Amino acid sequence: MDQRISKRDIYDHFAELEKQTQALVDSMGVLQNQINAVLEENAELSIENEHLHQVLEEQRNKQAGDGTHLTPSRQNLQKLYKQGFHVCNEYYGKRLEDHESCTFCLETIFRDQAQD
């Protein structure tokens, strides 16, 4: 029993391997194009993210310059005031009447922070 492989079978097998190899190379090319697209998008998003951080920082600085930024302690006073309590020295801790506002409380909460 001689198990000789014919030359035609060898060539057919080689041709099949060549097709499989070419298909693999083509798949790798498609994958490489997809990776390049993802990396390009990532770079664009990183630049956009950095730009948005800069815009946010500018807005924060602008708010702080306008005096609208409150320190955590002043935010607590504002919360107490919104809950209906005086936060001014004159009436501290007393209940505000319904829909009452107190100029002293508002001055305490929003006065220029440079006085702190």
Coordinates of N, CA, C and O in Angstrom, one line a residue:
M1 N 0.8 -1.2 0.0 CA 0.0 0.0 0.0 C 0.9 1.2 0.0 O 1.4 1.7 1.0
D2 N 1.0 1.7 -1.1 CA 1.8 2.9 -1.3 C 0.9 4.1 -1.1 O -0.1 4.3 -1.9
Q3 N 1.2 5.0 -0.1 CA 0.3 6.2 0.1 C 1.0 7.4 -0.5 O 1.3 8.4 0.2
R4 N 1.1 7.3 -1.7 CA 1.8 8.5 -2.4 C 0.7 9.5 -2.7 O -0.4 9.2 -3.1
I5 N 1.0 10.7 -2.5 CA 0.1 11.8 -2.8 C 0.5 12.3 -4.2 O 1.6 12.5 -4.6
S6 N -0.5 12.4 -5.0 CA -0.3 12.9 -6.4 C 0.1 14.3 -6.4 O -0.2 15.1 -5.6
K7 N 0.8 14.7 -7.5 CA 1.2 16.1 -7.7 C 0.0 17.0 -7.8 O 0.1 18.1 -7.3
R8 N -1.0 16.5 -8.4 CA -2.2 17.4 -8.5 C -2.8 17.7 -7.1 O -3.2 18.8 -6.9
D9 N -2.8 16.7 -6.3 CA -3.3 16.9 -4.9 C -2.5 17.9 -4.1 O -3.0 18.8 -3.4
I10 N -1.2 17.8 -4.3 CA -0.3 18.8 -3.7 C -0.5 20.2 -4.2 O -0.6 21.1 -3.4
Y11 N -0.7 20.3 -5.5 CA -0.9 21.7 -6.1 C -2.3 22.2 -5.6 O -2.5 23.4 -5.3
D12 N -3.3 21.3 -5.6 CA -4.6 21.7 -5.1 C -4.6 22.2 -3.7 O -5.2 23.2 -3.3
H13 N -3.9 21.4 -2.8 CA -3.8 21.7 -1.4 C -3.0 23.1 -1.3 O -3.4 23.9 -0.5
F14 N -2.0 23.3 -2.0 CA -1.2 24.5 -2.0 C -2.1 25.7 -2.4 O -2.1 26.8 -1.8
A15 N -2.9 25.5 -3.5 CA -3.8 26.6 -4.0 C -4.8 26.9 -2.9 O -5.1 28.1 -2.7
E16 N -5.3 25.9 -2.2 CA -6.3 26.2 -1.1 C -5.7 27.0 0.0 O -6.2 27.9 0.5
L17 N -4.4 26.6 0.4 CA -3.7 27.3 1.4 C -3.5 28.8 1.0 O -3.5 29.7 1.8
E18 N -3.1 29.0 -0.3 CA -2.9 30.3 -0.8 C -4.2 31.1 -0.7 O -4.1 32.3 -0.3
K19 N -5.3 30.6 -1.0 CA -6.6 31.3 -0.9 C -6.9 31.7 0.5 O -7.3 32.8 0.8
Q20 N -6.7 30.7 1.4 CA -6.9 31.0 2.9 C -6.0 32.1 3.4 O -6.4 32.9 4.2
T21 N -4.7 32.0 2.9 CA -3.8 33.0 3.4 C -4.2 34.4 2.8 O -4.1 35.4 3.6
Q22 N -4.6 34.5 1.6 CA -5.1 35.7 1.0 C -6.3 36.3 1.7 O -6.4 37.5 2.0
A23 N -7.2 35.4 2.1 CA -8.4 35.8 2.8 C -8.0 36.4 4.2 O -8.6 37.4 4.7
L24 N -7.0 35.7 4.8 CA -6.5 36.2 6.1 C -5.9 37.6 6.0 O -6.1 38.5 6.8
V25 N -5.1 37.8 4.9 CA -4.4 39.1 4.7 C -5.5 40.1 4.5 O -5.4 41.3 5.0
D26 N -6.5 39.8 3.7 CA -7.6 40.7 3.4 C -8.4 41.1 4.7 O -8.7 42.3 5.0
S27 N -8.6 40.1 5.6 CA -9.3 40.4 6.8 C -8.4 41.2 7.7 O -8.9 42.1 8.4
M28 N -7.1 41.0 7.7 CA -6.2 41.8 8.5 C -6.2 43.3 8.0 O -6.1 44.2 8.8
G29 N -6.3 43.5 6.7 CA -6.3 44.8 6.1 C -7.6 45.5 6.6 O -7.5 46.7 6.9
V30 N -8.7 44.9 6.5 CA -10.0 45.5 7.0 C -9.9 45.8 8.5 O -10.3 46.9 8.9
L31 N -9.3 44.9 9.3 CA -9.2 45.1 10.7 C -8.2 46.3 10.9 O -8.5 47.2 11.8
Q32 N -7.2 46.4 10.2 CA -6.2 47.5 10.3 C -6.9 48.9 10.0 O -6.7 49.9 10.7
N33 N -7.8 48.9 9.0 CA -8.5 50.1 8.6 C -9.5 50.5 9.8 O -9.6 51.7 10.1
Q34 N -10.1 49.5 10.4 CA -11.0 49.8 11.5 C -10.3 50.3 12.7 O -10.7 51.3 13.3
I35 N -9.1 49.7 13.0 CA -8.3 50.2 14.1 C -7.8 51.6 13.8 O -7.9 52.5 14.8
N36 N -7.4 51.9 12.6 CA -7.0 53.3 12.3 C -8.1 54.3 12.5 O -7.9 55.4 13.0
A37 N -9.4 53.9 12.1 CA -10.5 54.8 12.2 C -10.8 55.0 13.7 O -11.1 56.2 14.1
V38 N -10.7 54.0 14.5 CA -11.0 54.1 16.0 C -9.9 55.0 16.6 O -10.2 55.9 17.4
L39 N -8.7 54.8 16.2 CA -7.6 55.6 16.8 C -7.8 57.1 16.4 O -7.5 58.0 17.2
E40 N -8.2 57.3 15.2 CA -8.4 58.7 14.7 C -9.5 59.4 15.5 O -9.4 60.5 15.9
E41 N -10.6 58.6 15.6 CA -11.8 59.1 16.4 C -11.4 59.4 17.8 O -11.7 60.4 18.4
N42 N -10.6 58.5 18.4 CA -10.1 58.7 19.8 C -9.3 60.0 19.9 O -9.4 60.7 20.9
A43 N -8.4 60.2 19.0 CA -7.6 61.4 19.0 C -8.5 62.7 18.9 O -8.3 63.6 19.7
E44 N -9.5 62.6 18.0 CA -10.4 63.8 17.9 C -11.2 64.0 19.2 O -11.3 65.1 19.6
L45 N -11.6 62.9 19.8 CA -12.4 63.0 21.0 C -11.5 63.5 22.2 O -12.0 64.3 23.0
S46 N -10.3 63.1 22.2 CA -9.4 63.6 23.2 C -9.2 65.1 23.1 O -9.2 65.8 24.1
I47 N -9.0 65.6 21.9 CA -8.8 67.0 21.7 C -10.1 67.8 22.1 O -10.0 68.8 22.7
E48 N -11.2 67.2 21.7 CA -12.5 67.9 22.0 C -12.7 67.9 23.5 O -13.1 68.9 24.1
N49 N -12.4 66.8 24.2 CA -12.5 66.7 25.6 C -11.6 67.8 26.3 O -12.1 68.5 27.2
E50 N -10.4 67.9 25.9 CA -9.5 68.9 26.4 C -10.0 70.3 26.2 O -10.0 71.1 27.1
H51 N -10.6 70.5 25.0 CA -11.1 71.9 24.7 C -12.3 72.1 25.7 O -12.5 73.2 26.2
L52 N -13.2 71.1 25.9 CA -14.3 71.3 26.8 C -13.9 71.6 28.2 O -14.5 72.4 28.9
H53 N -12.8 70.9 28.6 CA -12.3 71.2 30.0 C -11.8 72.6 30.1 O -12.0 73.2 31.1
Q54 N -11.2 73.1 29.1 CA -10.8 74.5 29.1 C -11.9 75.5 29.2 O -11.9 76.4 29.9
V55 N -13.0 75.2 28.4 CA -14.2 76.0 28.4 C -14.8 76.0 29.8 O -15.2 77.0 30.3
L56 N -14.9 74.8 30.4 CA -15.5 74.7 31.7 C -14.7 75.5 32.7 O -15.2 76.2 33.6
E57 N -13.4 75.4 32.6 CA -12.5 76.1 33.6 C -12.7 77.6 33.4 O -12.8 78.4 34.4
E58 N -12.8 78.1 32.1 CA -13.1 79.5 31.9 C -14.4 79.9 32.5 O -14.5 81.0 33.1
Q59 N -15.4 79.1 32.4 CA -16.7 79.4 32.9 C -16.6 79.5 34.5 O -17.2 80.4 35.1
R60 N -15.9 78.5 35.1 CA -15.8 78.5 36.5 C -15.1 79.8 37.0 O -15.5 80.4 38.0
N61 N -14.0 80.2 36.3 CA -13.3 81.4 36.6 C -14.2 82.6 36.4 O -14.1 83.6 37.3
K62 N -15.0 82.6 35.4 CA -15.9 83.8 35.1 C -16.9 83.9 36.3 O -17.2 84.9 36.8
Q63 N -17.5 82.7 36.7 CA -18.4 82.7 37.8 C -17.8 83.2 39.0 O -18.4 84.0 39.8
A64 N -16.6 82.7 39.3 CA -15.9 83.2 40.6 C -15.7 84.7 40.5 O -15.8 85.3 41.5
G65 N -15.4 85.2 39.3 CA -15.1 86.6 39.2 C -16.4 87.4 39.3 O -16.4 88.6 39.8
D66 N -17.6 86.8 39.0 CA -18.9 87.5 39.1 C -19.4 87.5 40.5 O -20.4 88.2 40.8
G67 N -18.8 86.7 41.4 CA -19.2 86.7 42.8 C -20.4 85.7 42.9 O -21.0 85.6 44.0
T68 N -20.7 84.9 41.9 CA -21.9 84.0 42.0 C -21.4 82.6 42.6 O -22.3 81.8 42.9
H69 N -20.1 82.4 42.7 CA -19.7 81.2 43.3 C -19.7 81.3 44.8 O -19.2 82.2 45.4
L70 N -20.3 80.3 45.4 CA -20.4 80.3 46.9 C -19.4 79.2 47.4 O -19.3 78.1 46.9
T71 N -18.8 79.6 48.5 CA -18.0 78.6 49.3 C -19.0 77.6 49.9 O -20.2 77.8 50.0
P72 N -18.4 76.4 50.2 CA -19.3 75.4 50.8 C -20.1 75.9 52.1 O -21.2 75.6 52.3
S73 N -19.4 76.7 52.9 CA -20.1 77.2 54.1 C -21.2 78.1 53.7 O -22.3 78.1 54.3
R74 N -21.0 79.0 52.7 CA -22.1 79.8 52.3 C -23.2 79.0 51.6 O -24.4 79.4 51.6
Q75 N -22.9 78.0 50.9 CA -23.9 77.1 50.3 C -24.8 76.5 51.4 O -26.0 76.4 51.2
N76 N -24.1 76.1 52.5 CA -24.9 75.6 53.7 C -25.9 76.6 54.2 O -27.0 76.4 54.5
L77 N -25.4 77.9 54.3 CA -26.2 79.0 54.8 C -27.4 79.2 53.8 O -28.6 79.4 54.2
Q78 N -27.1 79.1 52.5 CA -28.2 79.3 51.5 C -29.2 78.1 51.6 O -30.4 78.4 51.5
K79 N -28.8 76.9 51.9 CA -29.7 75.8 52.1 C -30.6 76.0 53.3 O -31.8 75.8 53.2
L80 N -30.0 76.4 54.4 CA -30.8 76.7 55.6 C -31.8 77.8 55.3 O -33.0 77.7 55.7
Y81 N -31.4 78.9 54.6 CA -32.3 80.0 54.3 C -33.4 79.5 53.4 O -34.6 79.8 53.7
K82 N -33.1 78.6 52.4 CA -34.2 78.1 51.5 C -35.1 77.2 52.3 O -36.3 77.0 51.9
Q83 N -34.6 76.6 53.4 CA -35.5 75.7 54.2 C -36.4 76.5 55.2 O -37.2 76.0 55.9
G84 N -36.2 77.8 55.2 CA -37.1 78.7 56.0 C -36.5 79.2 57.3 O -37.2 79.6 58.2
F85 N -35.2 79.3 57.4 CA -34.5 79.8 58.6 C -33.7 81.0 58.3 O -33.0 81.1 57.3
H86 N -33.7 81.9 59.3 CA -32.8 83.1 59.2 C -31.3 82.6 59.4 O -31.1 81.8 60.2
V87 N -30.4 83.2 58.6 CA -29.0 82.9 58.8 C -28.2 84.2 59.1 O -27.0 84.2 59.2
C88 N -28.9 85.3 59.3 CA -28.3 86.6 59.6 C -28.0 86.6 61.1 O -28.6 85.9 61.9
N89 N -27.1 87.6 61.5 CA -26.8 87.7 62.9 C -28.0 88.2 63.7 O -28.1 87.8 64.9
E90 N -28.8 89.0 63.1 CA -29.9 89.6 63.8 C -31.0 88.5 64.3 O -31.4 88.5 65.4
Y91 N -31.3 87.6 63.4 CA -32.4 86.6 63.7 C -32.0 85.2 63.5 O -32.8 84.3 63.3
Y92 N -30.7 84.9 63.6 CA -30.2 83.6 63.3 C -31.0 82.4 64.0 O -31.3 82.5 65.2
G93 N -31.4 81.5 63.1 CA -32.1 80.3 63.6 C -33.6 80.4 63.7 O -34.4 79.5 63.9
K94 N -34.2 81.7 63.7 CA -35.6 81.9 63.7 C -36.2 81.5 62.4 O -35.6 81.6 61.3
R95 N -37.5 81.1 62.5 CA -38.2 80.7 61.3 C -38.6 82.0 60.5 O -39.0 83.0 61.0
L96 N -38.5 81.8 59.1 CA -39.0 82.9 58.2 C -40.5 82.6 58.1 O -40.9 81.5 58.0
E97 N -41.2 83.7 57.9 CA -42.7 83.6 57.6 C -42.8 83.1 56.2 O -41.8 83.3 55.4
D98 N -43.9 82.6 55.8 CA -44.1 82.1 54.4 C -43.8 83.2 53.4 O -44.3 84.3 53.6
H99 N -43.0 82.9 52.5 CA -42.7 83.8 51.4 C -42.0 85.1 51.9 O -41.9 86.1 51.2
E100 N -41.4 85.1 53.1 CA -40.7 86.2 53.6 C -39.2 86.1 53.1 O -38.7 85.0 53.0
S101 N -38.7 87.3 52.8 CA -37.3 87.3 52.5 C -36.6 88.3 53.5 O -37.2 89.1 54.0
C102 N -35.3 88.0 53.7 CA -34.6 88.8 54.7 C -33.4 89.4 54.0 O -32.5 88.7 53.6
T103 N -33.3 90.7 54.0 CA -32.2 91.4 53.3 C -30.9 91.1 54.1 O -29.8 90.9 53.5
F104 N -31.0 91.0 55.4 CA -29.8 90.7 56.2 C -29.2 89.3 55.9 O -28.0 89.1 55.8
C105 N -30.1 88.3 55.7 CA -29.7 86.9 55.4 C -29.1 86.9 54.0 O -28.0 86.3 53.8
L106 N -29.7 87.6 53.1 CA -29.2 87.6 51.7 C -27.8 88.2 51.7 O -26.9 87.8 51.0
E107 N -27.6 89.3 52.4 CA -26.3 89.9 52.5 C -25.3 89.0 53.1 O -24.2 89.0 52.7
T108 N -25.7 88.2 54.1 CA -24.8 87.3 54.8 C -24.3 86.2 53.8 O -23.2 85.8 53.8
I109 N -25.3 85.7 53.0 CA -25.0 84.7 52.1 C -24.1 85.2 50.9 O -23.1 84.5 50.5
F110 N -24.5 86.3 50.3 CA -23.9 86.7 49.0 C -22.9 87.9 49.1 O -22.5 88.4 48.1
R111 N -22.6 88.3 50.3 CA -21.7 89.5 50.4 C -20.3 89.1 49.8 O -20.0 87.9 49.7
D112 N -19.6 90.1 49.4 CA -18.3 89.9 48.8 C -17.4 89.0 49.6 O -17.2 89.2 50.8
Q113 N -16.9 87.9 49.0 CA -16.2 86.9 49.7 C -14.8 87.4 50.1 O -14.1 86.7 50.9
A114 N -14.4 88.5 49.6 CA -13.1 89.0 50.0 C -13.1 89.4 51.5 O -12.0 89.6 52.1
Q115 N -14.2 89.6 52.1 CA -14.3 90.0 53.5 C -14.1 88.8 54.4 O -13.9 89.0 55.6
D116 N -14.1 87.6 53.8 CA -13.9 86.4 54.7 C -12.6 86.3 55.3 O -11.6 86.5 54.8

